[in-house]
Amino acid sequence: MARRPLPRILSSGSASITRSREIARTAADSATDVLHPLITIVRGLRLLAASGRQKWVATPKERRGPKLFLAAACLLAVALVPYGPILALITVMGAAAWKGRERTPVKTGPDEAESTRLRALYEALVPYFSVADDPEPLFAHGGDWEKAFSGYAFDGDGRLTRLHVSYPAYFTDGEAAARARIEQLLHTKSGRGREYHFAWDEEANRLVMTVLGPLSTSVAAQRFVTAPGETVLGFTDPDAVRRTVPVRDGDTTVDAAPVVWRTGNRSTEPHLLAVGQPGSGTTTLIRSVALQALQQGDVLVVDGSGTGEYGALVGRTGVLAVESGLGGALATLEWAAHETERRLIFANRARQGGHPLPEDIKRPLWILLDRPGVLGHLAAADGRPDPQELLQVPLRHGRAAGVTVVLADQFDALETLGETVRTHTRARVVLGPASPEQITAVLGAEPNTTPPAEVPAGRGYARLGTGPVLRLQVPATPDPYDEDASESHRQAVLDVLPERPGDERPVAAAPRPDDAPAAVDAHDDRDTTEVPVAVEAVPTGQLAKAKAAIAEG
């Protein structure tokens, strides 16, 4: 059946009605634009009148009379002043225009998209934070999420950056597995690709989740402003430590939060163990420690991997030896054990006699051993003692003798580390990608942050003794002879390397804050400026003779 056309009056009428509406809307918009100043002033006058009425109502009755008298006196003064009424009218109109201006509405709560995200997160937490016999559950399907989330913040993309969660008291927040489930859920629902920090307050039953920014990877090797006996392992979050140091980050100087490792006879963590995957930056960490140790001490380097990563240290002032072969490593470590015993004997004699310590044992001695597992395997194949056995004396008595041991190895060689190494290396560092179980096995505690999406070289976690687990980024300290490394980073390493005997070049001073007092600046210059020190106690020649004598039997 054919469709009948609409009557002419209806088809033409709808078109005219639509056109009339458009004309009326256009006229209203034009009138609003023309009358906008008047509308603003009228709105301001209404707000001023309402504010005046509120103040008048709030005024006690005994004070209304004086206020009326004062207002009348002001009006009389304005009326008598030339051009007073006109100026008063202009002032009132200006105040009304300012009061009635359109202001950007202040955001007092989440928008629709943010509310949807928070409600979805609340519903996901219900199975973990609720039980069937709870008479007034804080978490329930279809419940009020505003009671559970006391604070929240979003970034410009609408993603959570901070969240305060209140959970019921019966939740087992003392169990690591229960906390891990909640952290994994929040990490997944809040968005992957970012690093989250979780702070549990068991007393108040609160959890604070914060999104962490990436640690800077552009800080290169340099002279750090530290006291004697302090070594900067790397840098962490500003709110994780109570101290900052000025560092050069590219062409600018910024204040960074360092992870400071203290050594010496009063240190509770006199020795360090670093573990990581291949290419994670453990060698970079040892090289950075060596550059800082050479400012005030002597260094022995044993490179178990034999890749020549420490070739730039050969022959430098303060570097006693750089060994990569099994025979040289065993001879060097045996000499280090004898030197530790000698220092202990002389220190004991000086203390018993009431004399100061001899100068030849005051200078710190650093033993840096990279990949001891490889040397142990070679020694076992050759029927020779494990190099770790020669470290027992320096590890056990090194703190009293001024001897510090730093070891670095990979995860697959952890089982080869002896009990003495595990017991006396209380300062621990884990670098590179690692599972929470691996991190806990090395540091003795699990980190309170999620793994980063990208793990650059030198990125990991550090724990000094029984302290908290801190995020860590080791300063960029590449081999200065590695052509694949950044030219600026290689030059930074060359600038802080001690000179070889006969070489002459200026030494860069450490950065200092611009607002530091003169006395502090002088102290920093004294502590950080490199002064070549002749090694009199154990020069390289004597070490070579000792190794030759040991090799001869």
Coordinates of C-alpha atoms in Angstrom, one line a residue:
M1 CA 0.0 0.0 0.0
A2 CA 1.4 3.4 -1.0
R3 CA 2.4 5.8 1.8
R4 CA 0.2 9.0 2.0
P5 CA 2.0 12.3 2.0
L6 CA 1.6 14.6 5.0
P7 CA -0.8 17.5 4.7
R8 CA 0.8 20.6 3.4
I9 CA 0.0 22.6 6.5
L10 CA 1.8 20.1 8.8
S11 CA 5.0 19.8 6.6
S12 CA 5.3 23.6 6.1
G13 CA 4.3 24.3 9.8
S14 CA 7.2 22.2 11.2
A15 CA 9.7 23.9 9.0
S16 CA 8.5 27.4 10.1
I17 CA 8.5 26.3 13.8
T18 CA 12.1 25.1 13.5
R19 CA 13.1 28.3 11.7
S20 CA 11.4 30.4 14.4
R21 CA 13.2 28.6 17.2
E22 CA 16.5 29.2 15.5
I23 CA 15.7 32.9 15.2
A24 CA 14.6 33.1 18.8
R25 CA 17.8 31.4 20.0
T26 CA 20.0 33.6 17.9
A27 CA 18.2 36.7 19.3
A28 CA 18.6 35.5 22.8
D29 CA 22.3 34.8 22.4
S30 CA 22.8 38.3 20.8
A31 CA 20.8 39.9 23.7
T32 CA 22.9 38.0 26.2
D33 CA 26.1 39.2 24.6
V34 CA 24.9 42.8 24.5
L35 CA 23.5 42.8 28.0
H36 CA 26.4 40.7 29.6
P37 CA 27.9 43.7 31.5
L38 CA 24.5 44.7 32.8
I39 CA 23.8 41.1 33.9
T40 CA 27.2 40.9 35.6
I41 CA 26.6 44.2 37.5
V42 CA 23.1 43.1 38.6
R43 CA 24.4 39.8 39.8
G44 CA 27.1 41.6 41.7
L45 CA 24.6 44.0 43.3
R46 CA 22.5 41.1 44.4
L47 CA 25.5 39.3 45.9
L48 CA 26.6 42.6 47.7
A49 CA 23.1 43.1 49.0
A50 CA 22.9 39.5 50.3
S51 CA 26.3 39.9 51.9
G52 CA 25.3 43.2 53.6
R53 CA 22.1 41.7 54.8
Q54 CA 24.0 38.7 56.4
K55 CA 26.4 41.0 58.1
W56 CA 23.5 43.1 59.4
V57 CA 21.7 40.1 60.8
A58 CA 24.9 38.9 62.4
T59 CA 25.5 42.2 64.1
P60 CA 24.3 42.4 67.7
K61 CA 21.4 44.8 68.3
E62 CA 23.4 47.0 70.7
R63 CA 25.9 47.7 67.8
R64 CA 23.4 48.4 65.1
G65 CA 22.9 52.0 66.1
P66 CA 26.6 53.0 65.9
K67 CA 26.9 51.3 62.6
L68 CA 23.9 53.2 61.2
F69 CA 25.4 56.5 62.5
L70 CA 28.7 55.7 60.8
A71 CA 27.0 54.8 57.6
A72 CA 25.0 58.0 57.6
A73 CA 28.2 60.0 58.3
C74 CA 29.9 58.4 55.4
L75 CA 27.0 59.1 53.0
L76 CA 27.0 62.8 54.2
A77 CA 30.8 63.1 53.6
V78 CA 30.4 61.6 50.1
A79 CA 27.6 63.9 49.3
L80 CA 29.6 67.0 50.3
V81 CA 32.8 66.1 48.5
P82 CA 33.0 67.4 44.9
Y83 CA 32.1 64.7 42.5
G84 CA 31.5 62.4 45.5
P85 CA 28.2 60.8 44.3
I86 CA 29.7 60.1 40.9
L87 CA 32.8 58.5 42.4
A88 CA 30.7 56.5 44.8
L89 CA 28.5 55.2 42.0
I90 CA 31.6 54.2 40.0
T91 CA 33.0 52.5 43.0
V92 CA 29.8 50.6 43.7
M93 CA 29.5 49.5 40.0
G94 CA 33.1 48.4 40.0
A95 CA 32.7 46.3 43.1
A96 CA 29.4 44.8 41.8
A97 CA 31.1 43.9 38.5
W98 CA 34.0 42.2 40.3
K99 CA 31.6 40.4 42.7
G100 CA 29.4 39.3 39.9
R101 CA 32.0 38.1 37.5
E102 CA 31.9 34.5 36.1
R103 CA 34.3 32.4 38.0
T104 CA 35.7 29.0 37.1
P105 CA 33.9 26.5 39.3
V106 CA 36.1 24.9 41.8
K107 CA 36.2 21.1 41.5
T108 CA 35.0 19.7 44.8
G109 CA 34.8 16.0 43.8
P110 CA 35.4 13.5 41.1
D111 CA 33.7 13.8 37.8
E112 CA 31.7 11.0 36.3
A113 CA 34.6 9.1 34.7
E114 CA 36.6 9.3 37.9
S115 CA 33.6 8.2 40.0
T116 CA 33.2 5.2 37.7
R117 CA 36.8 4.3 38.1
L118 CA 36.7 4.6 41.9
R119 CA 33.5 2.5 42.1
A120 CA 35.0 -0.2 39.9
L121 CA 38.0 -0.3 42.2
Y122 CA 35.8 -0.4 45.3
E123 CA 33.8 -3.4 43.8
A124 CA 37.1 -5.2 43.0
L125 CA 38.2 -4.9 46.7
V126 CA 35.0 -6.2 48.2
P127 CA 35.9 -9.9 48.1
Y128 CA 39.2 -9.2 50.0
F129 CA 37.9 -6.7 52.5
S130 CA 34.6 -8.2 53.6
V131 CA 33.3 -11.3 55.4
A132 CA 29.8 -12.8 55.4
D133 CA 29.0 -12.2 59.1
D134 CA 30.0 -8.5 59.2
P135 CA 26.9 -6.6 60.5
E136 CA 28.1 -3.3 59.1
P137 CA 30.5 -4.0 56.2
L138 CA 32.7 -1.2 55.0
F139 CA 33.1 -3.0 51.7
A140 CA 29.9 -4.5 50.2
H141 CA 28.6 -4.9 46.6
G142 CA 26.7 -1.7 45.8
G143 CA 28.0 0.0 49.0
D144 CA 29.3 3.6 49.4
W145 CA 32.8 3.9 48.1
E146 CA 33.3 7.3 49.6
K147 CA 33.5 5.8 53.1
A148 CA 36.3 3.5 52.1
F149 CA 38.3 6.0 50.0
S150 CA 39.1 9.0 52.2
G151 CA 41.4 10.6 49.7
Y152 CA 42.3 10.3 46.0
A153 CA 44.0 12.3 43.2
F154 CA 44.0 11.9 39.4
D155 CA 46.4 13.2 36.7
G156 CA 45.4 15.0 33.5
D157 CA 44.6 11.7 31.8
G158 CA 42.2 10.6 34.5
R159 CA 44.4 8.0 36.0
L160 CA 44.9 7.5 39.7
T161 CA 48.0 9.0 41.2
R162 CA 47.2 8.7 44.9
L163 CA 44.6 6.8 46.9
H164 CA 43.8 6.5 50.6
V165 CA 42.1 3.2 51.5
S166 CA 40.4 2.5 54.8
Y167 CA 40.0 -1.2 55.4
P168 CA 38.3 -3.2 58.2
A169 CA 40.3 -4.2 61.3
Y170 CA 39.8 -7.9 60.7
F171 CA 41.9 -7.8 57.5
T172 CA 45.1 -9.8 57.9
D173 CA 47.4 -6.9 57.1
G174 CA 50.2 -8.5 59.0
E175 CA 50.6 -11.3 56.5
A176 CA 52.8 -10.6 53.5
A177 CA 50.6 -12.8 51.2
A178 CA 47.5 -10.8 52.0
R179 CA 49.2 -7.5 51.4
A180 CA 50.6 -8.7 48.2
R181 CA 47.2 -9.6 46.8
I182 CA 45.8 -6.2 47.6
E183 CA 48.9 -4.5 46.1
Q184 CA 48.7 -6.6 42.9
L185 CA 45.0 -5.8 42.5
L186 CA 45.5 -2.0 43.0
H187 CA 48.4 -2.1 40.6
T188 CA 46.4 -3.9 38.0
K189 CA 43.2 -1.8 38.3
S190 CA 45.0 1.6 38.5
G191 CA 47.0 1.1 35.4
R192 CA 50.1 -0.8 34.4
G193 CA 53.3 0.7 33.2
R194 CA 53.9 2.8 36.3
E195 CA 55.6 2.2 39.6
Y196 CA 53.5 2.3 42.8
H197 CA 54.4 2.7 46.4
F198 CA 52.3 1.2 49.1
A199 CA 52.4 2.4 52.7
W200 CA 50.5 0.3 55.2
D201 CA 49.4 1.8 58.5
E202 CA 48.4 -1.3 60.5
E203 CA 47.5 0.7 63.6
A204 CA 45.0 3.0 61.8
N205 CA 43.9 0.3 59.2
R206 CA 44.8 2.6 56.3
L207 CA 46.7 2.0 53.0
V208 CA 48.2 4.8 51.0
M209 CA 49.0 4.1 47.3
T210 CA 51.2 6.6 45.5
V211 CA 52.4 6.6 41.9
L212 CA 56.2 7.2 41.8
G213 CA 58.0 9.0 39.2
P214 CA 61.1 7.5 37.4
L215 CA 64.5 8.0 39.0
S216 CA 66.9 10.1 37.0
T217 CA 69.4 8.2 34.9
S218 CA 71.3 11.3 33.7
V219 CA 73.4 11.8 36.9
A220 CA 77.0 10.8 36.0
A221 CA 80.0 10.1 38.1
Q222 CA 81.3 13.1 40.0
R223 CA 82.8 14.3 43.3
F224 CA 79.9 14.1 45.7
V225 CA 79.7 16.3 48.8
T226 CA 80.1 13.6 51.5
A227 CA 82.0 13.3 54.8
P228 CA 84.9 10.9 55.3
G229 CA 83.7 7.3 55.4
E230 CA 80.6 8.0 53.4
T231 CA 79.9 6.5 49.9
V232 CA 77.0 7.4 47.7
L233 CA 75.6 4.2 46.2
G234 CA 73.0 6.0 44.2
F235 CA 69.9 8.1 44.4
T236 CA 66.4 7.5 45.6
D237 CA 63.1 9.2 46.2
P238 CA 63.2 12.6 48.0
D239 CA 60.9 11.5 50.8
A240 CA 62.7 8.3 51.5
V241 CA 65.8 9.8 53.1
R242 CA 66.4 12.9 55.2
R243 CA 69.3 14.3 53.2
T244 CA 70.1 15.8 49.9
V245 CA 73.3 16.6 48.1
P246 CA 74.0 18.9 45.2
V247 CA 74.8 17.0 42.0
R248 CA 75.4 17.9 38.4
D249 CA 72.6 16.6 36.2
G250 CA 73.6 17.5 32.7
D251 CA 74.2 21.2 32.5
T252 CA 72.3 22.0 35.7
T253 CA 72.9 21.5 39.5
V254 CA 70.1 20.0 41.4
D255 CA 69.5 18.6 44.9
A256 CA 69.2 14.8 44.9
A257 CA 68.4 12.3 47.6
P258 CA 71.4 10.0 48.0
V259 CA 71.6 6.5 49.4
V260 CA 74.6 7.0 51.6
W261 CA 76.6 3.9 52.8
R262 CA 78.8 4.6 55.9
T263 CA 81.9 2.5 56.5
G264 CA 84.6 2.6 59.1
N265 CA 85.2 1.3 62.6
R266 CA 81.7 2.6 63.8
S267 CA 79.7 1.3 60.8
T268 CA 77.1 -1.4 61.4
E269 CA 77.3 -2.4 57.7
P270 CA 81.0 -2.4 56.9
H271 CA 80.8 -4.6 53.8
L272 CA 78.6 -4.6 50.7
L273 CA 77.1 -7.3 48.5
A274 CA 75.5 -6.4 45.1
V275 CA 73.5 -9.0 43.1
G276 CA 72.0 -8.6 39.7
Q277 CA 71.4 -10.1 36.2
P278 CA 73.9 -9.7 33.4
G279 CA 74.0 -6.1 32.2
S280 CA 72.1 -4.9 35.3
G281 CA 74.9 -2.5 36.4
T282 CA 76.7 -4.3 39.2
T283 CA 80.0 -3.5 37.6
T284 CA 79.0 0.1 37.2
L285 CA 78.2 0.1 40.9
I286 CA 81.7 -1.2 41.8
R287 CA 83.3 1.3 39.5
S288 CA 81.4 4.1 41.1
V289 CA 82.4 2.9 44.6
A290 CA 86.1 2.6 43.5
L291 CA 86.1 6.2 42.2
Q292 CA 84.8 7.5 45.5
A293 CA 87.1 5.2 47.6
L294 CA 90.2 6.5 45.8
Q295 CA 89.6 10.0 47.2
Q296 CA 90.8 8.9 50.6
G297 CA 91.9 5.3 50.4
D298 CA 93.6 2.5 48.5
V299 CA 91.8 0.0 46.3
L300 CA 92.4 -3.6 45.3
V301 CA 90.3 -4.7 42.3
V302 CA 89.7 -8.4 41.4
D303 CA 87.8 -8.8 38.2
G304 CA 86.5 -12.4 38.1
S305 CA 84.8 -12.0 34.8
G306 CA 88.0 -11.1 33.1
T307 CA 86.4 -8.6 30.7
G308 CA 88.7 -5.7 31.4
E309 CA 86.0 -3.4 32.7
Y310 CA 88.5 -1.9 35.2
G311 CA 91.4 -1.3 32.8
A312 CA 91.1 2.5 33.3
L313 CA 92.1 2.0 37.0
V314 CA 95.5 0.4 36.2
G315 CA 98.4 2.5 37.4
R316 CA 96.3 5.2 39.0
T317 CA 97.3 6.7 42.3
G318 CA 95.9 4.7 45.1
V319 CA 95.1 1.6 43.0
L320 CA 97.3 -1.2 44.4
A321 CA 96.4 -3.8 41.9
V322 CA 93.8 -4.8 39.3
E323 CA 93.8 -8.6 38.8
S324 CA 91.7 -10.7 36.5
G325 CA 93.6 -14.0 36.5
L326 CA 93.2 -16.8 39.1
G327 CA 96.8 -16.8 40.3
G328 CA 97.0 -13.0 40.7
A329 CA 93.7 -12.8 42.4
L330 CA 94.6 -15.5 45.0
A331 CA 98.0 -13.8 45.7
T332 CA 96.3 -10.4 46.0
L333 CA 93.6 -11.6 48.4
E334 CA 96.1 -13.5 50.5
W335 CA 98.2 -10.3 50.8
A336 CA 95.0 -8.5 51.8
A337 CA 94.3 -11.0 54.5
H338 CA 97.9 -10.6 55.9
E339 CA 97.6 -6.8 55.6
T340 CA 94.3 -7.0 57.7
E341 CA 96.1 -9.0 60.4
R342 CA 99.0 -6.6 60.4
R343 CA 96.7 -3.6 60.8
L344 CA 95.0 -5.3 63.7
I345 CA 98.2 -6.0 65.4
F346 CA 99.6 -2.5 65.1
A347 CA 96.3 -0.9 66.1
N348 CA 96.1 -3.1 69.2
R349 CA 99.7 -2.2 70.2
A350 CA 99.0 1.5 69.7
R351 CA 95.8 1.3 71.8
Q352 CA 97.5 -0.7 74.6
G353 CA 100.3 1.8 74.7
G354 CA 98.0 4.8 74.7
H355 CA 99.4 6.1 71.4
P356 CA 97.6 7.3 68.3
L357 CA 97.2 4.9 65.4
P358 CA 100.1 4.8 63.0
E359 CA 99.6 6.7 59.8
D360 CA 100.1 3.6 57.6
I361 CA 97.0 1.9 59.0
K362 CA 94.7 5.0 59.0
R363 CA 94.3 5.1 55.3
P364 CA 91.3 2.9 54.3
L365 CA 91.8 -0.2 52.2
W366 CA 89.1 -1.3 49.8
I367 CA 88.8 -4.8 48.4
L368 CA 86.5 -4.9 45.3
L369 CA 85.7 -8.3 44.0
D370 CA 83.6 -8.7 40.9
R371 CA 82.1 -12.2 40.1
P372 CA 83.8 -14.3 42.8
G373 CA 81.7 -17.3 41.6
V374 CA 83.7 -17.5 38.4
L375 CA 87.0 -17.5 40.3
G376 CA 85.7 -20.1 42.7
H377 CA 84.8 -22.4 39.8
L378 CA 88.2 -22.0 38.2
A379 CA 89.9 -22.6 41.5
A380 CA 87.9 -25.8 42.1
A381 CA 88.8 -27.0 38.6
D382 CA 92.5 -26.3 39.3
G383 CA 92.5 -27.8 42.8
R384 CA 93.2 -24.5 44.4
P385 CA 91.5 -22.8 47.4
D386 CA 88.3 -20.8 46.8
P387 CA 89.1 -17.0 46.9
Q388 CA 86.2 -16.5 49.3
E389 CA 88.2 -18.4 51.9
L390 CA 90.8 -15.7 51.8
L391 CA 88.1 -13.1 52.5
Q392 CA 87.2 -14.5 55.9
V393 CA 89.8 -12.3 57.8
P394 CA 88.9 -9.0 56.0
L395 CA 85.2 -9.7 56.4
R396 CA 85.3 -10.6 60.0
H397 CA 87.9 -8.0 61.2
G398 CA 87.9 -5.5 58.4
R399 CA 85.9 -2.9 60.3
A400 CA 88.5 -2.6 63.1
A401 CA 91.3 -2.6 60.6
G402 CA 89.9 -0.1 58.2
V403 CA 89.3 -2.7 55.5
T404 CA 86.1 -2.7 53.4
V405 CA 85.0 -5.5 51.1
V406 CA 82.6 -5.1 48.2
L407 CA 81.4 -8.1 46.3
A408 CA 79.2 -8.3 43.2
D409 CA 77.8 -11.4 41.5
Q410 CA 74.8 -12.7 39.6
F411 CA 71.7 -14.5 40.9
D412 CA 72.8 -17.8 39.5
A413 CA 75.9 -17.7 41.6
L414 CA 74.2 -16.9 45.0
E415 CA 74.4 -20.5 46.1
T416 CA 78.2 -20.4 45.7
L417 CA 78.6 -17.6 48.2
G418 CA 80.0 -18.8 51.5
E419 CA 78.4 -18.4 54.9
T420 CA 81.0 -15.8 55.9
V421 CA 80.1 -13.6 52.9
R422 CA 76.4 -13.9 53.6
T423 CA 76.8 -13.1 57.3
H424 CA 79.1 -10.1 57.1
T425 CA 77.8 -8.3 54.0
R426 CA 75.0 -6.4 55.8
A427 CA 74.7 -3.7 53.1
R428 CA 72.8 -5.2 50.1
V429 CA 72.0 -4.0 46.6
V430 CA 69.8 -5.7 44.0
L431 CA 70.0 -4.4 40.5
G432 CA 68.1 -5.1 37.3
P433 CA 64.9 -7.1 36.7
A434 CA 64.2 -9.5 39.6
S435 CA 61.2 -11.2 41.1
P436 CA 59.9 -10.2 44.6
E437 CA 61.2 -13.6 45.8
Q438 CA 64.7 -12.9 44.5
I439 CA 64.7 -9.4 46.0
T440 CA 63.5 -10.8 49.4
A441 CA 66.1 -13.5 49.4
V442 CA 69.0 -11.0 49.0
L443 CA 67.7 -8.0 51.0
G444 CA 65.9 -9.9 53.7
A445 CA 62.7 -7.9 53.1
E446 CA 60.3 -7.3 50.3
P447 CA 60.1 -3.9 48.6
N448 CA 57.0 -1.8 49.1
T449 CA 56.9 -0.8 45.5
T450 CA 55.9 -2.5 42.3
P451 CA 58.5 -3.5 39.7
P452 CA 59.1 -0.7 37.2
A453 CA 57.9 -1.1 33.7
E454 CA 61.4 -0.4 32.3
V455 CA 64.6 -1.3 34.2
P456 CA 67.6 0.8 33.0
A457 CA 71.1 -0.2 33.9
G458 CA 71.9 0.6 37.5
R459 CA 68.2 0.6 38.6
G460 CA 67.2 -1.6 41.6
Y461 CA 66.8 -1.6 45.4
A462 CA 69.2 -1.1 48.3
R463 CA 68.9 -2.0 52.0
L464 CA 71.5 -1.0 54.6
G465 CA 71.4 -3.4 57.6
T466 CA 67.9 -3.6 59.0
G467 CA 66.8 -0.3 57.4
P468 CA 64.0 0.1 54.9
V469 CA 64.2 -1.1 51.3
L470 CA 64.9 1.9 49.1
R471 CA 64.7 2.4 45.4
L472 CA 68.1 3.0 43.9
Q473 CA 69.6 4.4 40.7
V474 CA 73.4 4.1 40.4
P475 CA 75.2 7.1 38.9
A476 CA 76.2 6.5 35.3
T477 CA 79.8 5.3 35.6
P478 CA 80.7 3.5 32.4
D479 CA 84.2 2.3 31.3
P480 CA 85.8 5.4 30.0
Y481 CA 87.4 3.3 27.2
D482 CA 84.1 1.9 26.1
E483 CA 83.2 3.6 22.8
D484 CA 79.6 2.5 22.9
A485 CA 79.0 4.5 26.1
S486 CA 77.9 8.2 26.2
E487 CA 80.7 10.6 25.5
S488 CA 79.6 12.9 28.3
H489 CA 79.5 10.0 30.8
R490 CA 82.9 8.7 29.8
Q491 CA 84.4 12.2 30.2
A492 CA 82.8 12.5 33.6
V493 CA 84.5 9.3 34.7
L494 CA 87.9 10.5 33.3
D495 CA 87.4 13.8 35.2
V496 CA 87.2 12.1 38.6
L497 CA 89.9 9.4 38.0
P498 CA 93.1 9.9 39.9
E499 CA 96.1 10.8 37.7
R500 CA 98.8 8.3 36.9
P501 CA 102.3 9.2 38.2
G502 CA 103.7 11.8 35.9
D503 CA 100.4 12.9 34.5
E504 CA 99.2 16.5 35.2
R505 CA 95.7 17.7 34.8
P506 CA 93.3 19.8 36.8
V507 CA 90.8 18.1 39.1
A508 CA 87.2 19.2 39.1
A509 CA 85.8 20.2 42.5
A510 CA 82.6 18.9 43.8
P511 CA 79.4 21.0 43.3
R512 CA 78.2 23.1 46.2
P513 CA 74.9 24.8 46.9
D514 CA 74.9 28.5 45.9
D515 CA 73.5 29.5 49.3
A516 CA 76.0 27.6 51.4
P517 CA 78.0 29.7 54.0
A518 CA 81.6 30.4 53.4
A519 CA 82.7 28.2 56.3
V520 CA 80.8 25.2 54.9
D521 CA 82.2 25.9 51.4
A522 CA 85.7 25.8 52.8
H523 CA 85.0 22.6 54.6
D524 CA 83.6 21.0 51.4
D525 CA 86.6 22.1 49.4
R526 CA 88.9 20.6 52.0
D527 CA 87.0 17.3 52.0
T528 CA 86.2 16.9 48.3
T529 CA 89.2 18.3 46.5
E530 CA 91.5 15.5 45.4
V531 CA 95.0 15.6 46.8
P532 CA 97.5 13.0 45.5
V533 CA 98.6 10.9 48.4
A534 CA 101.7 8.8 48.2
V535 CA 101.1 5.2 49.2
E536 CA 103.8 4.6 51.8
A537 CA 102.3 1.7 53.8
V538 CA 101.6 -0.7 51.0
P539 CA 102.8 0.6 47.7
T540 CA 102.3 -1.2 44.5
G541 CA 106.0 -2.4 44.4
Q542 CA 105.7 -4.0 47.8
L543 CA 102.5 -5.7 46.8
A544 CA 104.2 -7.1 43.7
K545 CA 107.0 -8.5 45.8
A546 CA 104.5 -10.0 48.2
K547 CA 102.7 -11.7 45.3
A548 CA 105.9 -13.0 43.9
A549 CA 107.0 -14.4 47.3
I550 CA 103.6 -16.1 47.7
A551 CA 103.8 -17.6 44.2
E552 CA 107.2 -19.1 45.0
G553 CA 105.7 -20.8 48.0

